[in-house]
Amino acid sequence: MLETLDSVLSAIDKVLWGPFILIPLLLGTGLYLTIRLGGIQLTKLFQALRLAFFTRKDEGAQGGDISQFQALTTAMAATVGTGNIVGVATAIGTGGPGSLFWMWITAIFGMASKYSEAFLAVRFRTTDAKGEISGGPQYYLQRGIRGGFGKFLALFFCVAAIIASFGIGNTTQGNSISVNMVDSFHVPEWITGLVLAVLTLLVLVGGIKSIGRVTSNLVPIMIVFYVVGAIYILCVNVGGIPEAFATIFESAFTGHAAVGGFLGSTIILAVQMGVARGIFSNESGMGSAAIAAAAAQTTHPVRQGLVSMTQTFIDTIIVVTCTGLVIITTGQWTAGADAAGTMTSRAFSTGLPGSWGGWIVTIGLVLFAYSTILGWAYYGERCIERLFGRRGVPAYRVLFSVIVYVGCTVPLSLVWTFADIANGLMAIPNLIGLLILSGLIARETRHYLRNDPSVTADKDEVDEFMKGHPGAIDTYETQSIPQVDRR
């Protein structure tokens, strides 16, 4: 039965992520937004990094449940996960080293998409029945696009996001953790699943503030821990880095012949795997990270949009690149797709002395995946609330925690195919919405940056130059979509 389901899902996945639907839609939307926003992901990257990691808090900001930095780390927690470890290995093991190049392209254009969806999330955020901030595509698609079409896109996104929360944010994470825990420490899958399920439920009970506190402490540590290990391996294999880059660029445009356990790939397969795993890794264009961005305390949507786009830069340009280069320079990529589950772990074991490599990847994977589970649980419950009210949240938290356990025992290929489909279904309504609302995003972004090009204005200065201009934060902070209180 599982084999039949796997073949059906694989057929759907090939169409959805083929050359005619999501690949052109994702890259095209990112390119279009990049042009309309004047390459904001490049021209304002320095200011964005400063806001995200040095300023951290928007002093005087009103509204929001957590700081800008906590919103960023919550989104990064949901993003920096198995996609950075197993996802990269799956892409390279199936599509060849050239897949890494297409992951970079997806990230560069995706930064404009990530900026735009975070901007809209704050611009159209609302307050729920409990007094907490809610926002994301499930709100801005309906409020920004008037009429039945906007409502349809918002509800479509809601349903797809809930499904995706059990794929990208749940089963893939538990599955990857359990595989590596068995490989490195011989811990049975059921023990890993039980511990993860219990820990997840304990944190979820505290809501977004609890998640924000955990991720703001956990995310920086886990990224530094993992990247330092990768950099050490690359320093040891520094002579192989130029050859690795040459292989990446050549494979990106010519495909790659069979070698070792690698079965060979075509250009379209390299593009497909690179874009699919790229969006799985950095989630740009999916709209998911916008849900966390909406909860940030900020003086203007532009500022949170800039902070949020650094997430894609760190996730793909830094962490994914480190993983990909380690896999390629150590030669482990030739093992092929069947070895994807432990490919990164074995690459680190090859590059580091003793058992250090496997331990670093396994511990890093546990931290990455657990934080991803927490971030996606928040995304899912916000969408549950949008559809069913507050009363649906407790049941979702319990079910989500139970599925974490189930994910630890499901075959890897089935889990990843399901996640790819769910990601694609989520991205479609959001990308359509970004294209429709691109004029609003560009117009309000230009107005803000004309008045605050260095992005250093305080709240009083922002209020002054936004006075009488649509888009000032105090004109939408208390607005809400009429909804029934179903607590």
Short mmCIF file of C-alpha atoms in Angstrom, two decimals:
data_model
loop_
_atom_site.label_atom_id
_atom_site.label_comp_id
_atom_site.label_asym_id
_atom_site.label_seq_id
_atom_site.Cartn_x
_atom_site.Cartn_y
_atom_site.Cartn_z
CA MET A 1 0.00 0.00 0.00
CA LEU A 2 2.82 2.39 0.91
CA GLU A 3 4.51 1.67 -2.43
CA THR A 4 1.31 2.53 -4.33
CA LEU A 5 0.87 5.74 -2.33
CA ASP A 6 4.52 6.63 -2.92
CA SER A 7 4.16 6.19 -6.70
CA VAL A 8 0.98 8.31 -6.82
CA LEU A 9 2.55 11.10 -4.77
CA SER A 10 5.69 10.97 -6.90
CA ALA A 11 3.63 11.44 -10.07
CA ILE A 12 1.85 14.47 -8.57
CA ASP A 13 5.16 15.85 -7.34
CA LYS A 14 6.76 15.64 -10.80
CA VAL A 15 3.92 17.63 -12.36
CA LEU A 16 3.75 20.23 -9.60
CA TRP A 17 7.52 20.76 -9.50
CA GLY A 18 7.97 20.30 -13.24
CA PRO A 19 9.06 22.98 -15.72
CA PHE A 20 5.58 24.45 -16.23
CA ILE A 21 4.12 25.21 -12.79
CA LEU A 22 6.12 25.96 -9.65
CA ILE A 23 9.62 26.40 -11.00
CA PRO A 24 8.72 29.29 -13.36
CA LEU A 25 6.22 30.70 -10.84
CA LEU A 26 8.77 30.78 -8.01
CA LEU A 27 11.69 32.11 -10.00
CA GLY A 28 9.48 34.46 -12.03
CA THR A 29 7.84 35.98 -8.96
CA GLY A 30 11.20 36.45 -7.25
CA LEU A 31 12.68 38.07 -10.37
CA TYR A 32 9.64 40.33 -10.87
CA LEU A 33 9.69 41.50 -7.23
CA THR A 34 13.45 42.02 -7.41
CA ILE A 35 12.96 44.38 -10.37
CA ARG A 36 10.01 46.24 -8.82
CA LEU A 37 11.85 46.68 -5.51
CA GLY A 38 15.10 47.78 -7.14
CA GLY A 39 17.11 44.78 -5.96
CA ILE A 40 16.36 45.51 -2.31
CA GLN A 41 17.90 42.20 -1.20
CA LEU A 42 21.28 43.47 -2.44
CA THR A 43 21.09 47.23 -1.91
CA LYS A 44 19.75 46.98 1.66
CA LEU A 45 21.38 43.76 2.84
CA PHE A 46 23.81 45.53 5.18
CA GLN A 47 21.03 47.55 6.83
CA ALA A 48 18.90 44.42 7.10
CA LEU A 49 21.66 42.45 8.84
CA ARG A 50 22.26 45.37 11.22
CA LEU A 51 18.58 45.56 12.13
CA ALA A 52 18.34 41.80 12.60
CA PHE A 53 21.46 41.06 14.63
CA PHE A 54 22.67 44.29 16.20
CA THR A 55 19.62 46.48 16.74
CA ARG A 56 17.37 43.46 17.46
CA LYS A 57 14.54 45.55 18.96
CA ASP A 58 12.59 48.38 17.35
CA GLU A 59 12.53 50.83 20.26
CA GLY A 60 9.16 52.45 20.86
CA ALA A 61 7.33 50.04 18.57
CA GLN A 62 3.75 49.26 19.52
CA GLY A 63 1.80 46.11 18.80
CA GLY A 64 3.27 42.67 18.31
CA ASP A 65 3.87 39.89 20.80
CA ILE A 66 7.62 39.36 20.37
CA SER A 67 10.69 41.37 19.34
CA GLN A 68 11.97 41.62 15.77
CA PHE A 69 14.84 39.30 16.66
CA GLN A 70 12.52 36.72 18.25
CA ALA A 71 10.26 36.85 15.18
CA LEU A 72 13.33 36.28 12.99
CA THR A 73 14.63 33.38 15.11
CA THR A 74 11.17 31.80 15.23
CA ALA A 75 11.05 31.94 11.42
CA MET A 76 14.66 30.73 11.20
CA ALA A 77 13.85 27.93 13.62
CA ALA A 78 11.14 26.77 11.23
CA THR A 79 13.47 27.24 8.25
CA VAL A 80 16.93 26.08 9.34
CA GLY A 81 16.16 22.40 9.71
CA THR A 82 16.55 19.13 7.87
CA GLY A 83 16.42 21.05 4.57
CA ASN A 84 19.90 22.35 5.39
CA ILE A 85 21.27 18.90 6.15
CA VAL A 86 19.19 16.11 4.58
CA GLY A 87 17.46 18.34 2.00
CA VAL A 88 20.78 19.45 0.50
CA ALA A 89 21.98 15.84 0.41
CA THR A 90 18.74 14.74 -1.28
CA ALA A 91 19.06 17.49 -3.90
CA ILE A 92 22.71 16.73 -4.70
CA GLY A 93 22.23 12.95 -4.48
CA THR A 94 19.38 13.10 -7.02
CA GLY A 95 20.08 16.13 -9.22
CA GLY A 96 23.87 16.26 -8.92
CA PRO A 97 26.14 19.04 -7.61
CA GLY A 98 24.48 21.52 -10.01
CA SER A 99 21.39 21.45 -7.78
CA LEU A 100 23.31 23.59 -5.29
CA PHE A 101 23.62 26.37 -7.88
CA TRP A 102 19.85 26.41 -8.40
CA MET A 103 19.35 26.52 -4.63
CA TRP A 104 21.47 29.71 -4.64
CA ILE A 105 19.42 31.23 -7.46
CA THR A 106 16.20 30.38 -5.63
CA ALA A 107 17.59 32.07 -2.51
CA ILE A 108 18.75 35.28 -4.21
CA PHE A 109 15.41 35.93 -5.89
CA GLY A 110 13.63 34.42 -2.91
CA MET A 111 14.94 37.17 -0.63
CA ALA A 112 12.70 39.64 -2.50
CA SER A 113 9.76 37.29 -2.04
CA LYS A 114 10.56 36.87 1.66
CA TYR A 115 10.77 40.65 2.11
CA SER A 116 7.43 41.11 0.37
CA GLU A 117 5.49 38.51 2.32
CA ALA A 118 6.85 39.76 5.66
CA PHE A 119 5.97 43.33 4.66
CA LEU A 120 2.40 42.30 3.86
CA ALA A 121 2.10 40.22 7.04
CA VAL A 122 2.77 43.28 9.21
CA ARG A 123 0.84 45.62 6.93
CA PHE A 124 -2.35 43.59 7.22
CA ARG A 125 -1.98 41.90 10.59
CA THR A 126 -4.86 41.69 13.04
CA THR A 127 -5.66 40.74 16.63
CA ASP A 128 -7.26 37.41 17.52
CA ALA A 129 -9.92 36.63 20.11
CA LYS A 130 -7.25 36.11 22.80
CA GLY A 131 -5.62 39.48 22.11
CA GLU A 132 -2.59 38.00 20.31
CA ILE A 133 -1.32 39.28 16.97
CA SER A 134 -2.19 37.18 13.92
CA GLY A 135 -1.00 37.70 10.38
CA GLY A 136 0.34 36.05 7.27
CA PRO A 137 -1.06 35.04 3.88
CA GLN A 138 -4.24 33.74 5.50
CA TYR A 139 -5.01 37.40 6.29
CA TYR A 140 -3.19 39.59 3.77
CA LEU A 141 -4.47 37.65 0.77
CA GLN A 142 -8.06 38.39 1.81
CA ARG A 143 -7.54 41.93 3.10
CA GLY A 144 -5.22 43.02 0.32
CA ILE A 145 -7.15 41.41 -2.55
CA ARG A 146 -10.76 42.41 -2.30
CA GLY A 147 -13.62 40.15 -3.31
CA GLY A 148 -14.11 36.42 -3.51
CA PHE A 149 -10.77 35.69 -5.18
CA GLY A 150 -8.76 37.06 -2.25
CA LYS A 151 -10.84 35.05 0.20
CA PHE A 152 -10.39 31.92 -1.90
CA LEU A 153 -6.59 32.37 -1.98
CA ALA A 154 -6.50 32.95 1.79
CA LEU A 155 -8.55 29.84 2.58
CA PHE A 156 -6.57 27.75 0.07
CA PHE A 157 -3.36 28.85 1.75
CA CYS A 158 -4.79 28.01 5.20
CA VAL A 159 -5.67 24.47 4.26
CA ALA A 160 -2.37 23.89 2.44
CA ALA A 161 -0.36 25.34 5.34
CA ILE A 162 -2.04 23.05 7.85
CA ILE A 163 -1.25 20.05 5.64
CA ALA A 164 2.31 21.32 5.13
CA SER A 165 2.83 21.72 8.87
CA PHE A 166 2.54 17.95 9.17
CA GLY A 167 5.01 17.46 6.29
CA ILE A 168 7.82 20.01 6.10
CA GLY A 169 7.42 21.00 9.74
CA ASN A 170 6.81 17.66 11.34
CA THR A 171 7.25 14.25 9.74
CA THR A 172 10.38 15.16 7.73
CA GLN A 173 12.02 16.54 10.85
CA GLY A 174 11.24 13.53 13.04
CA ASN A 175 12.18 11.12 10.29
CA SER A 176 15.57 12.73 9.71
CA ILE A 177 16.33 12.87 13.44
CA SER A 178 15.44 9.21 14.01
CA VAL A 179 17.52 8.00 11.03
CA ASN A 180 20.60 9.86 12.24
CA MET A 181 20.09 8.92 15.90
CA VAL A 182 20.07 5.25 14.89
CA ASP A 183 23.12 5.72 12.66
CA SER A 184 25.21 7.67 15.20
CA PHE A 185 24.03 6.50 18.63
CA HIS A 186 21.93 3.37 17.90
CA VAL A 187 18.87 4.90 19.57
CA PRO A 188 15.64 3.12 18.50
CA GLU A 189 13.19 5.17 16.45
CA TRP A 190 10.36 4.83 18.96
CA ILE A 191 12.44 6.35 21.76
CA THR A 192 13.44 9.30 19.60
CA GLY A 193 9.81 9.81 18.56
CA LEU A 194 8.48 9.65 22.11
CA VAL A 195 10.99 12.16 23.48
CA LEU A 196 10.41 14.58 20.59
CA ALA A 197 6.62 14.37 20.94
CA VAL A 198 6.67 15.10 24.67
CA LEU A 199 9.15 18.00 24.40
CA THR A 200 7.15 19.52 21.55
CA LEU A 201 3.88 19.47 23.46
CA LEU A 202 5.50 21.01 26.55
CA VAL A 203 6.75 24.05 24.62
CA LEU A 204 3.60 24.49 22.52
CA VAL A 205 1.45 24.90 25.60
CA GLY A 206 3.19 28.25 26.25
CA GLY A 207 2.29 29.68 22.80
CA ILE A 208 4.33 32.12 20.67
CA LYS A 209 6.05 33.82 23.63
CA SER A 210 7.35 30.47 24.85
CA ILE A 211 8.42 29.50 21.32
CA GLY A 212 10.11 32.90 20.86
CA ARG A 213 12.12 32.51 24.07
CA VAL A 214 13.28 29.02 23.16
CA THR A 215 14.21 29.83 19.55
CA SER A 216 15.99 33.13 20.34
CA ASN A 217 18.41 31.20 22.54
CA LEU A 218 18.60 27.97 20.56
CA VAL A 219 18.90 29.17 16.94
CA PRO A 220 22.13 31.25 17.16
CA ILE A 221 23.89 28.49 19.11
CA MET A 222 22.89 25.71 16.75
CA ILE A 223 23.87 27.62 13.59
CA VAL A 224 27.31 28.58 14.93
CA PHE A 225 27.86 25.04 16.23
CA TYR A 226 27.13 23.49 12.83
CA VAL A 227 28.83 26.09 10.61
CA VAL A 228 32.09 26.04 12.63
CA GLY A 229 32.34 22.26 12.06
CA ALA A 230 31.70 22.72 8.33
CA ILE A 231 34.27 25.50 8.01
CA TYR A 232 36.91 23.31 9.69
CA ILE A 233 36.31 20.56 7.11
CA LEU A 234 36.48 23.06 4.24
CA CYS A 235 39.76 24.44 5.59
CA VAL A 236 41.19 20.92 5.70
CA ASN A 237 39.96 20.30 2.14
CA VAL A 238 40.66 23.82 0.88
CA GLY A 239 42.43 22.48 -2.20
CA GLY A 240 39.24 20.79 -3.34
CA ILE A 241 37.03 23.88 -3.09
CA PRO A 242 37.86 25.33 -6.56
CA GLU A 243 37.15 21.94 -8.15
CA ALA A 244 33.89 21.71 -6.18
CA PHE A 245 32.71 25.08 -7.53
CA ALA A 246 33.70 24.07 -11.06
CA THR A 247 31.68 20.87 -10.71
CA ILE A 248 28.68 22.80 -9.35
CA PHE A 249 28.59 25.29 -12.22
CA GLU A 250 29.25 22.69 -14.92
CA SER A 251 26.61 20.31 -13.56
CA ALA A 252 24.06 23.15 -13.25
CA PHE A 253 24.02 23.67 -17.01
CA THR A 254 24.95 20.25 -18.40
CA GLY A 255 23.65 17.70 -15.91
CA HIS A 256 25.97 15.02 -14.57
CA ALA A 257 26.91 11.52 -15.70
CA ALA A 258 26.55 8.48 -13.45
CA VAL A 259 29.39 7.95 -10.98
CA GLY A 260 29.62 5.62 -8.00
CA GLY A 261 26.11 5.19 -6.57
CA PHE A 262 24.95 8.37 -8.31
CA LEU A 263 22.72 7.48 -11.24
CA GLY A 264 23.30 10.60 -13.30
CA SER A 265 21.07 13.62 -13.89
CA THR A 266 19.81 16.00 -16.56
CA ILE A 267 19.71 19.80 -16.44
CA ILE A 268 15.98 19.82 -15.72
CA LEU A 269 16.46 17.37 -12.85
CA ALA A 270 19.19 19.58 -11.38
CA VAL A 271 16.90 22.62 -11.66
CA GLN A 272 13.89 20.76 -10.27
CA MET A 273 15.75 19.39 -7.26
CA GLY A 274 17.56 22.68 -6.62
CA VAL A 275 14.39 24.78 -6.68
CA ALA A 276 12.28 22.24 -4.76
CA ARG A 277 14.88 21.73 -2.03
CA GLY A 278 15.71 25.43 -2.10
CA ILE A 279 12.17 26.41 -1.19
CA PHE A 280 12.03 23.55 1.32
CA SER A 281 15.15 24.94 2.95
CA ASN A 282 14.50 28.71 2.95
CA GLU A 283 10.69 28.74 2.43
CA SER A 284 10.86 31.95 0.34
CA GLY A 285 7.59 32.45 -1.48
CA MET A 286 5.71 29.92 0.62
CA GLY A 287 4.37 32.57 2.99
CA SER A 288 5.05 30.52 6.12
CA ALA A 289 7.69 32.81 7.65
CA ALA A 290 5.32 35.76 7.24
CA ILE A 291 3.17 34.26 9.99
CA ALA A 292 6.01 34.71 12.49
CA ALA A 293 6.93 38.13 11.07
CA ALA A 294 3.41 39.38 11.76
CA ALA A 295 3.95 38.92 15.51
CA ALA A 296 6.98 41.26 15.61
CA GLN A 297 7.05 44.57 17.44
CA THR A 298 8.06 47.02 14.72
CA THR A 299 7.48 50.64 13.74
CA HIS A 300 6.92 49.92 10.05
CA PRO A 301 6.35 46.92 7.74
CA VAL A 302 9.48 47.77 5.71
CA ARG A 303 11.71 47.26 8.73
CA GLN A 304 10.36 43.80 9.49
CA GLY A 305 10.50 42.90 5.81
CA LEU A 306 14.23 43.72 5.79
CA VAL A 307 14.81 41.72 8.97
CA SER A 308 12.90 38.74 7.60
CA MET A 309 14.78 38.57 4.30
CA THR A 310 18.06 37.95 6.17
CA GLN A 311 16.59 34.59 7.10
CA THR A 312 16.92 33.38 3.50
CA PHE A 313 20.46 34.76 3.24
CA ILE A 314 21.62 32.92 6.37
CA ASP A 315 19.73 29.73 5.62
CA THR A 316 20.80 29.16 2.02
CA ILE A 317 23.78 31.37 1.19
CA ILE A 318 25.58 30.42 4.42
CA VAL A 319 24.29 27.16 5.98
CA VAL A 320 23.21 25.32 2.80
CA THR A 321 26.43 26.32 1.02
CA CYS A 322 28.51 24.95 3.90
CA THR A 323 26.64 21.64 3.78
CA GLY A 324 26.83 21.34 0.00
CA LEU A 325 30.55 22.07 -0.20
CA VAL A 326 31.33 19.58 2.58
CA ILE A 327 29.36 16.86 0.75
CA ILE A 328 31.07 17.61 -2.58
CA THR A 329 34.64 18.13 -1.35
CA THR A 330 34.58 14.89 0.68
CA GLY A 331 33.22 12.97 -2.33
CA GLN A 332 30.17 11.64 -0.47
CA TRP A 333 27.71 12.98 -3.05
CA THR A 334 28.56 10.08 -5.38
CA ALA A 335 26.72 7.70 -3.00
CA GLY A 336 23.46 8.81 -4.65
CA ALA A 337 19.92 9.53 -3.48
CA ASP A 338 19.52 6.27 -1.56
CA ALA A 339 22.18 7.43 0.91
CA ALA A 340 20.71 10.95 1.34
CA GLY A 341 19.44 10.31 4.86
CA THR A 342 22.97 9.92 6.26
CA MET A 343 25.05 11.50 3.47
CA THR A 344 25.83 14.72 5.36
CA SER A 345 26.68 12.80 8.52
CA ARG A 346 29.11 10.59 6.62
CA ALA A 347 30.62 13.62 4.88
CA PHE A 348 31.32 15.24 8.24
CA SER A 349 32.67 11.94 9.58
CA THR A 350 35.05 11.79 6.62
CA GLY A 351 36.21 15.38 7.13
CA LEU A 352 36.61 15.38 10.92
CA PRO A 353 38.76 13.10 13.09
CA GLY A 354 37.25 10.22 15.04
CA SER A 355 33.50 10.29 15.60
CA TRP A 356 33.26 14.08 15.81
CA GLY A 357 31.75 14.52 12.35
CA GLY A 358 28.80 12.22 12.88
CA TRP A 359 28.16 13.68 16.32
CA ILE A 360 28.17 17.27 15.05
CA VAL A 361 25.68 16.49 12.29
CA THR A 362 23.42 14.42 14.51
CA ILE A 363 23.39 16.96 17.34
CA GLY A 364 23.00 19.79 14.84
CA LEU A 365 20.19 17.94 13.12
CA VAL A 366 18.38 17.33 16.41
CA LEU A 367 18.58 21.04 17.28
CA PHE A 368 17.69 22.19 13.75
CA ALA A 369 14.78 19.80 13.38
CA TYR A 370 13.35 20.34 16.86
CA SER A 371 13.37 24.10 16.39
CA THR A 372 11.71 23.61 12.99
CA ILE A 373 8.97 21.55 14.61
CA LEU A 374 8.28 24.37 17.09
CA GLY A 375 8.17 27.07 14.41
CA TRP A 376 5.87 25.10 12.14
CA ALA A 377 3.56 24.17 14.98
CA TYR A 378 2.98 27.91 15.46
CA TYR A 379 2.32 28.39 11.73
CA GLY A 380 -0.18 25.56 11.73
CA GLU A 381 -2.07 26.70 14.81
CA ARG A 382 -2.40 30.24 13.42
CA CYS A 383 -4.08 28.76 10.34
CA ILE A 384 -6.22 26.46 12.47
CA GLU A 385 -7.37 29.50 14.42
CA ARG A 386 -8.16 31.33 11.18
CA LEU A 387 -10.44 28.49 10.09
CA PHE A 388 -11.93 27.21 13.36
CA GLY A 389 -11.27 29.82 16.05
CA ARG A 390 -9.27 29.42 19.27
CA ARG A 391 -11.07 26.23 20.28
CA GLY A 392 -9.30 24.29 17.52
CA VAL A 393 -5.78 25.14 18.76
CA PRO A 394 -5.44 22.71 21.76
CA ALA A 395 -6.55 19.73 19.67
CA TYR A 396 -4.12 20.73 16.90
CA ARG A 397 -1.21 20.94 19.38
CA VAL A 398 -1.91 17.43 20.67
CA LEU A 399 -2.33 15.96 17.17
CA PHE A 400 0.79 17.72 15.93
CA SER A 401 2.84 16.26 18.79
CA VAL A 402 1.50 12.75 18.11
CA ILE A 403 2.39 13.02 14.40
CA VAL A 404 5.97 13.88 15.40
CA TYR A 405 6.17 10.36 16.82
CA VAL A 406 4.60 8.84 13.69
CA GLY A 407 7.06 10.68 11.44
CA CYS A 408 10.00 8.92 13.03
CA THR A 409 8.86 5.57 11.56
CA VAL A 410 7.63 6.49 8.04
CA PRO A 411 9.84 5.70 4.98
CA LEU A 412 12.00 8.69 4.01
CA SER A 413 11.02 8.91 0.33
CA LEU A 414 7.30 9.00 1.14
CA VAL A 415 7.79 11.73 3.75
CA TRP A 416 9.83 14.00 1.47
CA THR A 417 7.49 13.59 -1.51
CA PHE A 418 4.49 14.47 0.66
CA ALA A 419 6.36 17.53 1.98
CA ASP A 420 7.24 18.70 -1.55
CA ILE A 421 3.59 18.55 -2.64
CA ALA A 422 2.35 20.36 0.46
CA ASN A 423 5.00 23.07 0.01
CA GLY A 424 3.96 23.57 -3.59
CA LEU A 425 0.27 23.85 -2.76
CA MET A 426 1.11 26.44 -0.11
CA ALA A 427 3.29 28.48 -2.41
CA ILE A 428 0.82 28.81 -5.29
CA PRO A 429 -1.81 31.09 -3.64
CA ASN A 430 0.88 33.09 -1.87
CA LEU A 431 2.90 33.73 -5.05
CA ILE A 432 -0.23 34.76 -6.92
CA GLY A 433 -1.01 37.17 -4.09
CA LEU A 434 2.51 38.63 -4.11
CA LEU A 435 2.24 39.35 -7.83
CA ILE A 436 -1.16 41.02 -7.44
CA LEU A 437 -0.02 43.11 -4.45
CA SER A 438 3.43 43.94 -5.85
CA GLY A 439 2.38 47.51 -6.70
CA LEU A 440 1.35 48.19 -3.10
CA ILE A 441 4.58 46.67 -1.78
CA ALA A 442 6.79 48.68 -4.16
CA ARG A 443 4.94 51.97 -3.60
CA GLU A 444 5.03 51.87 0.20
CA THR A 445 8.61 50.57 0.25
CA ARG A 446 9.78 53.48 -1.95
CA HIS A 447 8.02 56.00 0.28
CA TYR A 448 9.61 54.63 3.44
CA LEU A 449 13.14 54.33 2.04
CA ARG A 450 13.03 57.85 0.53
CA ASN A 451 12.50 59.18 4.05
CA ASP A 452 14.73 56.72 5.89
CA PRO A 453 17.36 55.40 3.43
CA SER A 454 19.71 54.21 6.18
CA VAL A 455 16.84 52.57 8.11
CA THR A 456 17.81 54.26 11.40
CA ALA A 457 14.75 56.46 12.10
CA ASP A 458 13.11 56.16 15.51
CA LYS A 459 9.38 55.81 16.06
CA ASP A 460 8.72 59.56 16.28
CA GLU A 461 10.55 60.17 13.00
CA VAL A 462 8.68 57.34 11.32
CA ASP A 463 5.34 58.66 12.59
CA GLU A 464 6.21 62.13 11.27
CA PHE A 465 7.03 61.17 7.68
CA MET A 466 4.21 58.60 7.56
CA LYS A 467 1.63 61.10 8.78
CA GLY A 468 -1.32 61.14 6.41
CA HIS A 469 0.22 58.45 4.19
CA PRO A 470 -1.55 55.09 3.76
CA GLY A 471 0.53 52.37 5.33
CA ALA A 472 1.36 54.03 8.65
CA ILE A 473 1.34 51.31 11.26
CA ASP A 474 -1.28 52.89 13.49
CA THR A 475 -3.82 52.86 10.66
CA TYR A 476 -4.04 49.09 10.51
CA GLU A 477 -2.82 47.76 13.81
CA THR A 478 -6.27 47.32 15.32
CA GLN A 479 -8.14 46.41 12.15
CA SER A 480 -9.38 42.86 11.88
CA ILE A 481 -11.30 40.57 9.61
CA PRO A 482 -14.74 39.99 11.11
CA GLN A 483 -14.74 36.49 12.53
CA VAL A 484 -16.78 34.48 14.96
CA ASP A 485 -15.26 34.01 18.41
CA ARG A 486 -15.34 30.22 18.72
CA ARG A 487 -13.33 29.80 21.86
#
